[in-house]
Amino acid sequence: MSLPALLTQHIVRRPQRIALLQHVAEQGSITRAAKAAGISYKAAWDAIDELNNLAAQPLVERSTGGRGGGGARLSAEGERVLCLYQRLQALQAEILESAEDSSDLDLLGRLMLRTSARNQLQGRIRGLRREGRHDRISLDLGGGLEIEALITRGSTERLELALGGTVVALLKAGWVRLLDAAETPEPGSNCLKAKVEEVLIEEDGPGEVRLALGNGQTLCAIAEAAWLAQRQVQPGSALRVQFHPSFVLLGVPV
């Protein structure tokens, strides 16, 4: 089974995140892997969530435990991806040697996109409907989950979107609203059931909530600390996430 094209491109463009898999394999926990990689615990989990969302199957499996007490290991798919990365490292060395001068590498760097959106969900286009100047794109995320994106017709044409095509839905954490069981979703918005995996609250600041969707993908949301405390949100809590289709940005392989 081949790797999804978007994950393959991510391996080439963001090798430091793939290298984190090696630290997980060696250390057996996210906390120790983050320390070995020289990054924060939060940054390590952001990287792993992104990789798991782009892969056909989770690359890292986490056991239960507190912030520093849980273990982690690579899945069979994670071990396969790590092996591929190591092979790509050798190939990369050959490519760098063949570049005529540094301007070649500068050009490649400008052509490769990095995004500030915390959430990246891979999906397949299963519906495309014209609505005035916009197109409503229905995305199948797998596992019975579906979301919609509302983009301009020009964007649809520029990205060459078509039924069956694979895309990545980009969504900033601040655009994801959490709902409890008593709150009614806004009409026309995407609404998905989720389970809280982790809650991080900084002093005098909003809380960051990491959530697991039913298909194995994850989302990150920002919520007021008072809202989280009032509802006693903690790992294992069941919530819903809501975001308007116009907040969903789409990206495709280049």
mmCIF file with all atom_site columns, N, CA and C in Angstrom, residues 127-138 148-154 156 187-189 244-246:
data_model
loop_
_atom_site.group_PDB
_atom_site.id
_atom_site.type_symbol
_atom_site.label_atom_id
_atom_site.label_alt_id
_atom_site.label_comp_id
_atom_site.label_asym_id
_atom_site.label_entity_id
_atom_site.label_seq_id
_atom_site.pdbx_PDB_ins_code
_atom_site.Cartn_x
_atom_site.Cartn_y
_atom_site.Cartn_z
_atom_site.occupancy
_atom_site.B_iso_or_equiv
_atom_site.pdbx_formal_charge
_atom_site.auth_seq_id
_atom_site.auth_comp_id
_atom_site.auth_asym_id
_atom_site.auth_atom_id
_atom_site.pdbx_PDB_model_num
ATOM 1  N N  . GLY A 1 127 ? -18.738 15.603 -3.077 1.00 0.00 ? 127 GLY A N  1
ATOM 2  C CA . GLY A 1 127 ? -19.812 16.460 -3.580 1.00 0.00 ? 127 GLY A CA 1
ATOM 3  C C  . GLY A 1 127 ? -19.283 17.835 -3.928 1.00 0.00 ? 127 GLY A C  1
ATOM 4  N N  . LEU A 1 128 ? -19.827 18.416 -5.007 1.00 0.00 ? 128 LEU A N  1
ATOM 5  C CA . LEU A 1 128 ? -19.417 19.755 -5.440 1.00 0.00 ? 128 LEU A CA 1
ATOM 6  C C  . LEU A 1 128 ? -20.650 20.435 -6.014 1.00 0.00 ? 128 LEU A C  1
ATOM 7  N N  . ARG A 1 129 ? -21.147 21.465 -5.298 1.00 0.00 ? 129 ARG A N  1
ATOM 8  C CA . ARG A 1 129 ? -22.391 22.101 -5.696 1.00 0.00 ? 129 ARG A CA 1
ATOM 9  C C  . ARG A 1 129 ? -22.209 23.608 -5.823 1.00 0.00 ? 129 ARG A C  1
ATOM 10 N N  . ARG A 1 130 ? -22.694 24.171 -6.921 1.00 0.00 ? 130 ARG A N  1
ATOM 11 C CA . ARG A 1 130 ? -22.616 25.609 -7.161 1.00 0.00 ? 130 ARG A CA 1
ATOM 12 C C  . ARG A 1 130 ? -23.669 26.338 -6.331 1.00 0.00 ? 130 ARG A C  1
ATOM 13 N N  . GLU A 1 131 ? -23.243 27.419 -5.649 1.00 0.00 ? 131 GLU A N  1
ATOM 14 C CA . GLU A 1 131 ? -24.153 28.260 -4.880 1.00 0.00 ? 131 GLU A CA 1
ATOM 15 C C  . GLU A 1 131 ? -23.793 29.713 -5.147 1.00 0.00 ? 131 GLU A C  1
ATOM 16 N N  . GLY A 1 132 ? -24.394 30.266 -6.202 1.00 0.00 ? 132 GLY A N  1
ATOM 17 C CA . GLY A 1 132 ? -24.072 31.642 -6.563 1.00 0.00 ? 132 GLY A CA 1
ATOM 18 C C  . GLY A 1 132 ? -22.628 31.769 -6.995 1.00 0.00 ? 132 GLY A C  1
ATOM 19 N N  . ARG A 1 133 ? -21.879 32.649 -6.323 1.00 0.00 ? 133 ARG A N  1
ATOM 20 C CA . ARG A 1 133 ? -20.470 32.854 -6.656 1.00 0.00 ? 133 ARG A CA 1
ATOM 21 C C  . ARG A 1 133 ? -19.553 31.865 -5.954 1.00 0.00 ? 133 ARG A C  1
ATOM 22 N N  . HIS A 1 134 ? -20.151 31.024 -5.134 1.00 0.00 ? 134 HIS A N  1
ATOM 23 C CA . HIS A 1 134 ? -19.355 30.084 -4.360 1.00 0.00 ? 134 HIS A CA 1
ATOM 24 C C  . HIS A 1 134 ? -19.678 28.648 -4.736 1.00 0.00 ? 134 HIS A C  1
ATOM 25 N N  . ASP A 1 135 ? -18.779 27.747 -4.332 1.00 0.00 ? 135 ASP A N  1
ATOM 26 C CA . ASP A 1 135 ? -18.993 26.308 -4.482 1.00 0.00 ? 135 ASP A CA 1
ATOM 27 C C  . ASP A 1 135 ? -18.979 25.678 -3.099 1.00 0.00 ? 135 ASP A C  1
ATOM 28 N N  . ARG A 1 136 ? -19.929 24.788 -2.851 1.00 0.00 ? 136 ARG A N  1
ATOM 29 C CA . ARG A 1 136 ? -19.965 24.048 -1.597 1.00 0.00 ? 136 ARG A CA 1
ATOM 30 C C  . ARG A 1 136 ? -19.341 22.678 -1.860 1.00 0.00 ? 136 ARG A C  1
ATOM 31 N N  . ILE A 1 137 ? -18.223 22.409 -1.187 1.00 0.00 ? 137 ILE A N  1
ATOM 32 C CA . ILE A 1 137 ? -17.478 21.170 -1.384 1.00 0.00 ? 137 ILE A CA 1
ATOM 33 C C  . ILE A 1 137 ? -17.743 20.236 -0.212 1.00 0.00 ? 137 ILE A C  1
ATOM 34 N N  . SER A 1 138 ? -18.242 19.033 -0.495 1.00 0.00 ? 138 SER A N  1
ATOM 35 C CA . SER A 1 138 ? -18.470 18.026 0.543  1.00 0.00 ? 138 SER A CA 1
ATOM 36 C C  . SER A 1 138 ? -17.268 17.098 0.606  1.00 0.00 ? 138 SER A C  1
ATOM 37 N N  . GLU A 1 148 ? -18.200 20.160 5.192  1.00 0.00 ? 148 GLU A N  1
ATOM 38 C CA . GLU A 1 148 ? -18.357 20.961 3.990  1.00 0.00 ? 148 GLU A CA 1
ATOM 39 C C  . GLU A 1 148 ? -17.453 22.181 4.052  1.00 0.00 ? 148 GLU A C  1
ATOM 40 N N  . ALA A 1 149 ? -16.992 22.596 2.873  1.00 0.00 ? 149 ALA A N  1
ATOM 41 C CA . ALA A 1 149 ? -16.206 23.812 2.735  1.00 0.00 ? 149 ALA A CA 1
ATOM 42 C C  . ALA A 1 149 ? -16.895 24.706 1.728  1.00 0.00 ? 149 ALA A C  1
ATOM 43 N N  . LEU A 1 150 ? -16.860 26.001 1.963  1.00 0.00 ? 150 LEU A N  1
ATOM 44 C CA . LEU A 1 150 ? -17.484 26.962 1.061  1.00 0.00 ? 150 LEU A CA 1
ATOM 45 C C  . LEU A 1 150 ? -16.379 27.861 0.520  1.00 0.00 ? 150 LEU A C  1
ATOM 46 N N  . ILE A 1 151 ? -16.074 27.721 -0.772 1.00 0.00 ? 151 ILE A N  1
ATOM 47 C CA . ILE A 1 151 ? -14.989 28.474 -1.387 1.00 0.00 ? 151 ILE A CA 1
ATOM 48 C C  . ILE A 1 151 ? -15.486 29.140 -2.671 1.00 0.00 ? 151 ILE A C  1
ATOM 49 N N  . THR A 1 152 ? -14.716 30.082 -3.188 1.00 0.00 ? 152 THR A N  1
ATOM 50 C CA . THR A 1 152 ? -15.117 30.755 -4.412 1.00 0.00 ? 152 THR A CA 1
ATOM 51 C C  . THR A 1 152 ? -14.979 29.815 -5.602 1.00 0.00 ? 152 THR A C  1
ATOM 52 N N  . ARG A 1 153 ? -15.733 30.094 -6.643 1.00 0.00 ? 153 ARG A N  1
ATOM 53 C CA . ARG A 1 153 ? -15.648 29.274 -7.851 1.00 0.00 ? 153 ARG A CA 1
ATOM 54 C C  . ARG A 1 153 ? -14.244 29.380 -8.467 1.00 0.00 ? 153 ARG A C  1
ATOM 55 N N  . GLY A 1 154 ? -13.638 30.552 -8.339 1.00 0.00 ? 154 GLY A N  1
ATOM 56 C CA . GLY A 1 154 ? -12.279 30.713 -8.851 1.00 0.00 ? 154 GLY A CA 1
ATOM 57 C C  . GLY A 1 154 ? -11.300 29.797 -8.138 1.00 0.00 ? 154 GLY A C  1
ATOM 58 N N  . THR A 1 156 ? -12.047 26.899 -6.779 1.00 0.00 ? 156 THR A N  1
ATOM 59 C CA . THR A 1 156 ? -12.322 25.548 -7.266 1.00 0.00 ? 156 THR A CA 1
ATOM 60 C C  . THR A 1 156 ? -11.585 25.286 -8.574 1.00 0.00 ? 156 THR A C  1
ATOM 61 N N  . PRO A 1 187 ? -27.273 26.652 12.474 1.00 0.00 ? 187 PRO A N  1
ATOM 62 C CA . PRO A 1 187 ? -27.704 26.077 11.193 1.00 0.00 ? 187 PRO A CA 1
ATOM 63 C C  . PRO A 1 187 ? -26.664 26.319 10.102 1.00 0.00 ? 187 PRO A C  1
ATOM 64 N N  . GLY A 1 188 ? -26.397 25.301 9.315  1.00 0.00 ? 188 GLY A N  1
ATOM 65 C CA . GLY A 1 188 ? -25.458 25.435 8.207  1.00 0.00 ? 188 GLY A CA 1
ATOM 66 C C  . GLY A 1 188 ? -24.009 25.217 8.568  1.00 0.00 ? 188 GLY A C  1
ATOM 67 N N  . SER A 1 189 ? -23.708 25.019 9.854  1.00 0.00 ? 189 SER A N  1
ATOM 68 C CA . SER A 1 189 ? -22.326 24.814 10.275 1.00 0.00 ? 189 SER A CA 1
ATOM 69 C C  . SER A 1 189 ? -21.979 23.327 10.316 1.00 0.00 ? 189 SER A C  1
ATOM 70 N N  . HIS A 1 244 ? -17.960 26.884 10.727 1.00 0.00 ? 244 HIS A N  1
ATOM 71 C CA . HIS A 1 244 ? -18.708 27.205 9.512  1.00 0.00 ? 244 HIS A CA 1
ATOM 72 C C  . HIS A 1 244 ? -17.932 26.752 8.280  1.00 0.00 ? 244 HIS A C  1
ATOM 73 N N  . PRO A 1 245 ? -18.613 26.301 7.228  1.00 0.00 ? 245 PRO A N  1
ATOM 74 C CA . PRO A 1 245 ? -17.926 25.874 6.003  1.00 0.00 ? 245 PRO A CA 1
ATOM 75 C C  . PRO A 1 245 ? -17.001 26.936 5.410  1.00 0.00 ? 245 PRO A C  1
ATOM 76 N N  . SER A 1 246 ? -17.330 28.219 5.602  1.00 0.00 ? 246 SER A N  1
ATOM 77 C CA . SER A 1 246 ? -16.485 29.282 5.045  1.00 0.00 ? 246 SER A CA 1
ATOM 78 C C  . SER A 1 246 ? -15.140 29.387 5.760  1.00 0.00 ? 246 SER A C  1
#
